[in-house]
XYZ file of C-alpha atoms in Angstrom:
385
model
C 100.471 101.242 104.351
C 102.539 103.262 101.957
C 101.394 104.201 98.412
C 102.366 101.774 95.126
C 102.652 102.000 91.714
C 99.841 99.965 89.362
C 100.977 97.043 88.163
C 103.149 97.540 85.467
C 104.074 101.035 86.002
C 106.868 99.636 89.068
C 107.891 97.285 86.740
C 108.767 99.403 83.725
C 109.738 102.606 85.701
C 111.527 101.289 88.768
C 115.125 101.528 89.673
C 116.521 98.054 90.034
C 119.450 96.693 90.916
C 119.207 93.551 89.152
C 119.958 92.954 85.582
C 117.635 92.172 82.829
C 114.887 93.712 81.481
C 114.250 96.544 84.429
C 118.543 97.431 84.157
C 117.839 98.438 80.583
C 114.924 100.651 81.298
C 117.368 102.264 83.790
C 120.924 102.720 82.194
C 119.177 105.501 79.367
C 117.900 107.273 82.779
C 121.533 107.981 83.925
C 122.986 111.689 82.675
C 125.658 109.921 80.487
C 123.472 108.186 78.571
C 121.077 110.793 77.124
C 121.013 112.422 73.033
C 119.788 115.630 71.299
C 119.941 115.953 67.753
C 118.610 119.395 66.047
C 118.049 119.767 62.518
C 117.252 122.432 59.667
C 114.043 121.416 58.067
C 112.943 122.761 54.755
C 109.966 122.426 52.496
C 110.639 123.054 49.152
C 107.833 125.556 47.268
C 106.080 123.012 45.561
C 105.673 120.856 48.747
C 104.656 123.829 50.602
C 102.515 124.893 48.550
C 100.529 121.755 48.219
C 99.905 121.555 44.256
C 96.380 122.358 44.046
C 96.063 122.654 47.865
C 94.563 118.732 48.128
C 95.757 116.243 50.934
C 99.472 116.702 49.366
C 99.576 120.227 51.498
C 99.913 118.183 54.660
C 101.785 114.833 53.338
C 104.972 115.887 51.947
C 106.700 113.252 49.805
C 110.512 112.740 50.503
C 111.043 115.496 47.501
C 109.300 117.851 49.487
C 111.827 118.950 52.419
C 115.465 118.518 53.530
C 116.810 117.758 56.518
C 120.323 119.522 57.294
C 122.052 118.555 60.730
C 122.935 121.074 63.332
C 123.895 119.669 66.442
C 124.036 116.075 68.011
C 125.777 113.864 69.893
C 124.676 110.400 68.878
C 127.692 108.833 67.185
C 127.338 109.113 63.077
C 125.370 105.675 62.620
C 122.992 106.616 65.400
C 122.314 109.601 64.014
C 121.693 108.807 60.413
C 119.018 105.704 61.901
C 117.658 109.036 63.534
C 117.314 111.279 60.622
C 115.528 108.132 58.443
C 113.256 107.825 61.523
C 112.348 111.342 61.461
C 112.274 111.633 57.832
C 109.372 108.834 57.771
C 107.665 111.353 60.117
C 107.511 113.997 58.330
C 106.590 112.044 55.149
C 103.382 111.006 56.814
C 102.888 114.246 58.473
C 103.129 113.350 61.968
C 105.460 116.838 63.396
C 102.987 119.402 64.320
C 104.319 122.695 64.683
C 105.045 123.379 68.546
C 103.668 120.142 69.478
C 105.921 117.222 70.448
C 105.477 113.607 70.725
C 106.917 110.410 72.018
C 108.276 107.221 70.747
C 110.682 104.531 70.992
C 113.380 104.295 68.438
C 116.267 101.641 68.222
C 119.578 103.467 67.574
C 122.882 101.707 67.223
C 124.136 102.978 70.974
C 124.520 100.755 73.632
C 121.010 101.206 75.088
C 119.836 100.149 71.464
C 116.487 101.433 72.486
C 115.231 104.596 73.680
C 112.499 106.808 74.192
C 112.313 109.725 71.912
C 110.945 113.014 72.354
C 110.557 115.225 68.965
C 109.031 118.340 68.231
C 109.326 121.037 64.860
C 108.897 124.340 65.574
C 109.697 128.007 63.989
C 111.178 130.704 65.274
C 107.954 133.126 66.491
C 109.439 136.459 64.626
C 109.851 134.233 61.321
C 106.373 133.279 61.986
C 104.715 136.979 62.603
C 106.865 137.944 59.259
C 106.188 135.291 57.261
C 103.896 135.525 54.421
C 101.843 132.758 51.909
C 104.459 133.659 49.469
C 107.871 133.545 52.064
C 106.632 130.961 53.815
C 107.639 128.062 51.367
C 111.495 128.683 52.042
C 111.121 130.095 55.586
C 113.464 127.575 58.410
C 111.673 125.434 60.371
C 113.333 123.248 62.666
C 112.725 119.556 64.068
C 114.569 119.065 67.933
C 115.077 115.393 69.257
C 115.175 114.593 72.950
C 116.350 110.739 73.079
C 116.670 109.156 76.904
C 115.134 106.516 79.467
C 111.564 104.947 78.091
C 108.873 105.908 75.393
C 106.931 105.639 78.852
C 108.776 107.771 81.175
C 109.358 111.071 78.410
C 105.801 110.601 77.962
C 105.404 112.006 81.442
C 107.302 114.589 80.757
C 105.839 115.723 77.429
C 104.390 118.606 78.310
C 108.051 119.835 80.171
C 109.405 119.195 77.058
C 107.587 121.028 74.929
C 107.762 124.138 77.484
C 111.486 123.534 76.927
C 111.667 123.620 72.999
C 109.582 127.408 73.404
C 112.183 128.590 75.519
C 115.385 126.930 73.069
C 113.285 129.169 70.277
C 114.199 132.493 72.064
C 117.853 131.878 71.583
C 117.932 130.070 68.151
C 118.698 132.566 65.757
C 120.785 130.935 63.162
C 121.715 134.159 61.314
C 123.710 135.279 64.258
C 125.504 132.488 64.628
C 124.771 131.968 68.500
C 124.167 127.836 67.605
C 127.162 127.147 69.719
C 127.312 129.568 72.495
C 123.582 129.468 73.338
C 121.671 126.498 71.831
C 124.320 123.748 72.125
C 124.459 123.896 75.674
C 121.155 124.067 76.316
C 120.414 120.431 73.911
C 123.081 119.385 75.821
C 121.686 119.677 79.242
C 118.152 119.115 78.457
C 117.662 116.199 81.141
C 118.866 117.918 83.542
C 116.983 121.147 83.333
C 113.638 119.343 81.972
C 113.299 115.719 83.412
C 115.204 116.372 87.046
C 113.975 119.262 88.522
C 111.720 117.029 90.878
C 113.993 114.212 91.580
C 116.367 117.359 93.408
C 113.250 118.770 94.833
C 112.946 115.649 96.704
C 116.321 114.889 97.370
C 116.752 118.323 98.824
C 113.532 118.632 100.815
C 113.325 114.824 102.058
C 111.466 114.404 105.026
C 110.107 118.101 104.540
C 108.872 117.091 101.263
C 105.275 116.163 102.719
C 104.574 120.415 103.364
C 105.589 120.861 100.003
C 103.220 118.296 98.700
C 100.584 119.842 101.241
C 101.065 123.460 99.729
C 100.320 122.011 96.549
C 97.272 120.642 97.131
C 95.808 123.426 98.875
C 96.871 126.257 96.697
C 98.897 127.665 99.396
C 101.462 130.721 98.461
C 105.214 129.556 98.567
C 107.298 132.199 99.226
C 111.299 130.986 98.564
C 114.180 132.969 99.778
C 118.046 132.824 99.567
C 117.850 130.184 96.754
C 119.682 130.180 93.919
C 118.184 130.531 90.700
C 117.944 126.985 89.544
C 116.756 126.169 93.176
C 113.682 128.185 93.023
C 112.764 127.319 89.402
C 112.625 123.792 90.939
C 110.542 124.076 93.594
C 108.093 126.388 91.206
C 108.484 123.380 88.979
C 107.288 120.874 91.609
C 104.321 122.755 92.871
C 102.865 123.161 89.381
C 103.188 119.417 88.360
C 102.065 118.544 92.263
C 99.011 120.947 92.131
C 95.370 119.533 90.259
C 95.311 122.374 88.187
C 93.959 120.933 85.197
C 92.499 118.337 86.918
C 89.705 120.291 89.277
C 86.992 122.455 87.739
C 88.994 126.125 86.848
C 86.466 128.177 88.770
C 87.293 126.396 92.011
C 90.885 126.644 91.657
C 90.940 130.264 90.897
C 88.502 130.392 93.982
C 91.246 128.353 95.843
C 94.338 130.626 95.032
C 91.711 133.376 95.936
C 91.396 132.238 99.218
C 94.494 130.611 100.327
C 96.598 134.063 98.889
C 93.861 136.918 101.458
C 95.383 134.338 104.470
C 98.803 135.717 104.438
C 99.614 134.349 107.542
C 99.118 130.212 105.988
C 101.983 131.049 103.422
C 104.632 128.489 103.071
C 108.059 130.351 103.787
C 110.711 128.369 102.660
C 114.246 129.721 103.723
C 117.279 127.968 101.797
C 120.069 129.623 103.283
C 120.888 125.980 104.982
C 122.338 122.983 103.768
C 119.116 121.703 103.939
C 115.679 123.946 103.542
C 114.060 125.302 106.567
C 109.948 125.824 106.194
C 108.069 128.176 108.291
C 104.339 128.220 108.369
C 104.255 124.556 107.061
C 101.177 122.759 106.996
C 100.762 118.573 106.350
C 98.467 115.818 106.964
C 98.562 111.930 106.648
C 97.772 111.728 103.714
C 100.763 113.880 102.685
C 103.288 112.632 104.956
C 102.251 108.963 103.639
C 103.196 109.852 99.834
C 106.409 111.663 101.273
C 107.466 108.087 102.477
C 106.695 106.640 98.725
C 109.250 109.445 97.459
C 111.673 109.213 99.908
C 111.896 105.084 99.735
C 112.063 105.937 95.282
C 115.285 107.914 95.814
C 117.278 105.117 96.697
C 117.308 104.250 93.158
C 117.746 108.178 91.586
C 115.168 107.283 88.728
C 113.848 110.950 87.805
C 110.889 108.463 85.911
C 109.864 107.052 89.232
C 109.433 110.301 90.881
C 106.933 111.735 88.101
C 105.109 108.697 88.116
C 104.412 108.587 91.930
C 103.764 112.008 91.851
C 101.326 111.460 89.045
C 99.545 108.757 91.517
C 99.730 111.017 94.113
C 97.607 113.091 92.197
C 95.387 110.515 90.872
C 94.314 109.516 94.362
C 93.658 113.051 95.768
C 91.066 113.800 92.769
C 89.900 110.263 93.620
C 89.161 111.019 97.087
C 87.774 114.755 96.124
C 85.677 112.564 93.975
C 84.346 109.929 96.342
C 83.534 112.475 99.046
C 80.988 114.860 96.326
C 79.265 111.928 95.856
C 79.271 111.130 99.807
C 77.924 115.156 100.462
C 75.002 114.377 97.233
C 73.812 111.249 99.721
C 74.146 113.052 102.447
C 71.848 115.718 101.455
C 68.978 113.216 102.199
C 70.200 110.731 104.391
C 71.855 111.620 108.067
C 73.462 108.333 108.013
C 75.254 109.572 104.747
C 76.432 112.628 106.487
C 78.006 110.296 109.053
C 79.752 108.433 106.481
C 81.142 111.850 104.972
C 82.501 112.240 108.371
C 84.001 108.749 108.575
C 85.794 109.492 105.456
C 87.213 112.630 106.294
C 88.502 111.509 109.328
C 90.185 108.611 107.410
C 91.190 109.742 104.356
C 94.365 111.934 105.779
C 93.121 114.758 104.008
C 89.996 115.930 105.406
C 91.668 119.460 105.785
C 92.052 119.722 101.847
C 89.226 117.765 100.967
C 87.113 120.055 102.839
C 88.343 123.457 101.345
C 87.716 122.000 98.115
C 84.400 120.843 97.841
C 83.401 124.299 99.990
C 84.105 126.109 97.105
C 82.703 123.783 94.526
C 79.507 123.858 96.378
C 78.974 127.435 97.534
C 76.611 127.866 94.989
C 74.664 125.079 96.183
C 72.351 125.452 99.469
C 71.997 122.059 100.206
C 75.121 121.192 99.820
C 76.770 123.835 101.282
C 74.838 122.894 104.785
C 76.236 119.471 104.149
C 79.760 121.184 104.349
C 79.189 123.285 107.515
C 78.174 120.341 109.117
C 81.243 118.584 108.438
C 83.499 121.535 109.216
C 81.953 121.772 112.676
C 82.245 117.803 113.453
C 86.121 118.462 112.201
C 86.450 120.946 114.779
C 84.742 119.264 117.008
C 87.170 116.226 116.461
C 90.596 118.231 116.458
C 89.837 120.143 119.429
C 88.763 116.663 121.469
């Protein structure tokens, strides 16, 4: 049985063929049908400076900043509906510097809603130079992202605010390089932020399920004879595929540790070929289960679909991880626990990540450790019968 989206999340993020209400979640998805808009924000000195420093120093009124337009391409009405929404923002205080958010805006463009990703920022040498006194009239800037569902940019917040740091390197006003390097980057920012792993897996495919195994187990990738954009992708995947974040840091580092000393388990992934070839690849079940859930979700080229299964993917791999600790804590005291461990790891599809895992999470632990070399042997035991 392959993996599915909660309730809900198909519904909203799915790529239908049908009209209605799941054919206007699409149609923003589609490359044509995605906005930027970047504009000059200023304070003025008064509103920077707060009056006599009381809540007014983080509420600007309306008198307190300007917002100039630098480059968009949401027709003129769009646009101005944009620059009221954002202005309301910043009125209340809701743009943190370097932090984006997420909502849904209605715009006068066909998809007439949209999700929105915006963020304000400052360049980082006006922010080293700047002092209490500068700082009033120093540029700041406020970068919208507007495409598919307040739900789907949401899962790609985090890309997107990785994406505004690197826009910040090239946006120097003063030299005038708006148009020959920041335009075309707010331009293409779907395609470099939100699709990286909807061309992982339509590249990979069927091969998908080692990358997805590599991911989990901290193995080393090695990529050769890609292009540039190629191998950012696949570094992209990995990272959003991996549980870092998710697992305790000491037992990832102890992971990477591990997994990088066997030089002989690394992934080699050759793209001199139409289509990847992988040497040293590794899989299980488990793996090759939630390859089938991306392959069937590329029928419908929704980059939101792919982030969300791979977001469940990851969901049930911590939940398993999760589910067999508390298995090995039973088992400690009860043999019939320690079969049940065994059950699980033989069912789960995979008892070969699983295992590393909770290995190093436990190796500080006697009891449980002997729980763990129990199971590796029975594993073993198992593969080589």
């Amino acid at each position: 049985m392959l993996p599915a989206l909660p309730d809900g999340d198909e519904r909203e993020l799915e790529s239908s063929e049908e009209g209605g209400g799941a054919g206007e979640e699409r149609r923003p998805e589609r490359h044509g049908s995605t906005y930027h808009g970047l504009y000059g924000y200023r304070r003025s000195a008064q509103g920077a400076a707060g009056g006599d420093g009381g809540a007014g120093a983080h509420t600007p009124s309306t008198e307190d900043f300007s917002l100039t337009l630098l480059d968009t391409n949401l027709p003129a009405e769009a646009e101005t509906e944009l620059r009221g929404f954002i202005a309301k923002r910043l009125t209340k205080g809701a743009l943190f510097e370097g932090m984006g958010s997420v909502a849904s805006v209605g715009l006068s463009i066909p998809e007439s809603k949209v999700g929105c990703y915006y963020c304000r920022f400052q360049q980082d040498n006006l922010l080293e130079m700047a002092t209490l006194e500068s700082d009033a009239n120093a540029p700041e800037y406020v970068i919208c992202f507007l495409g598919g569902s307040e739900k789907g940019l949401e899962l790609f917040r985090l890309e997107l605010d990785k994406y505004v740091q690197s826009l910040k390197i090239n946006l120097n006003l003063e030299q005038k390089n708006l148009e020959s390097c920041v335009s075309p980057s707010l331009r293409s920012w779907f395609e470099d932020a939100i699709c990286p792993i909807q061309r992982v897996v339509q590249l990979f495919q069927d091969k998908l399920a080692s990358l997805l195994h590599a991911a989990l187990s901290y193995t080393p990738v090695e990529v050769k004879n890609a292009d540039e954009r190629t191998e950012k992708d696949i570094s992209r995947f990995l990272a959003a595929a991996s549980l870092q974040g998710l697992v305790q840091e000491g037992t990832m580092t102890s992971l990477c540790i591990a997994m990088s000393e066997e030089q002989h388990k690394a992934l080699l992934i050759d793209c001199s070929a139409a289509q990847p070839q992988l040497h040293n690849a590794g899989s299980n079940r488990f793996c090759e289960d939630w390859m089938q859930a991306f392959v069937n979700g590329a029928e419908g080229g929704n980059p939101f679909l792919f982030r969300q299964i791979l977001e469940n993917f990851k969901l049930k791999a911590i939940q398993d991880i999760n589910n067999l600790k508390r298995f090995i804590r039973q088992a400690e005291m009860n043999h019939y626990a320690l079969f049940k461990c065994y059950l699980f790891l033989k069912n789960c599809g995979s008892g070969d990540i699983l295992l590393k895992i909770v290995k190093v999470e436990h190796a500080e632990m006697p009891e449980a450790r002997n729980v763990v070399t129990v199971l590796e042997e029975f594993m073993r035991e198992t593969a080589v019968a």
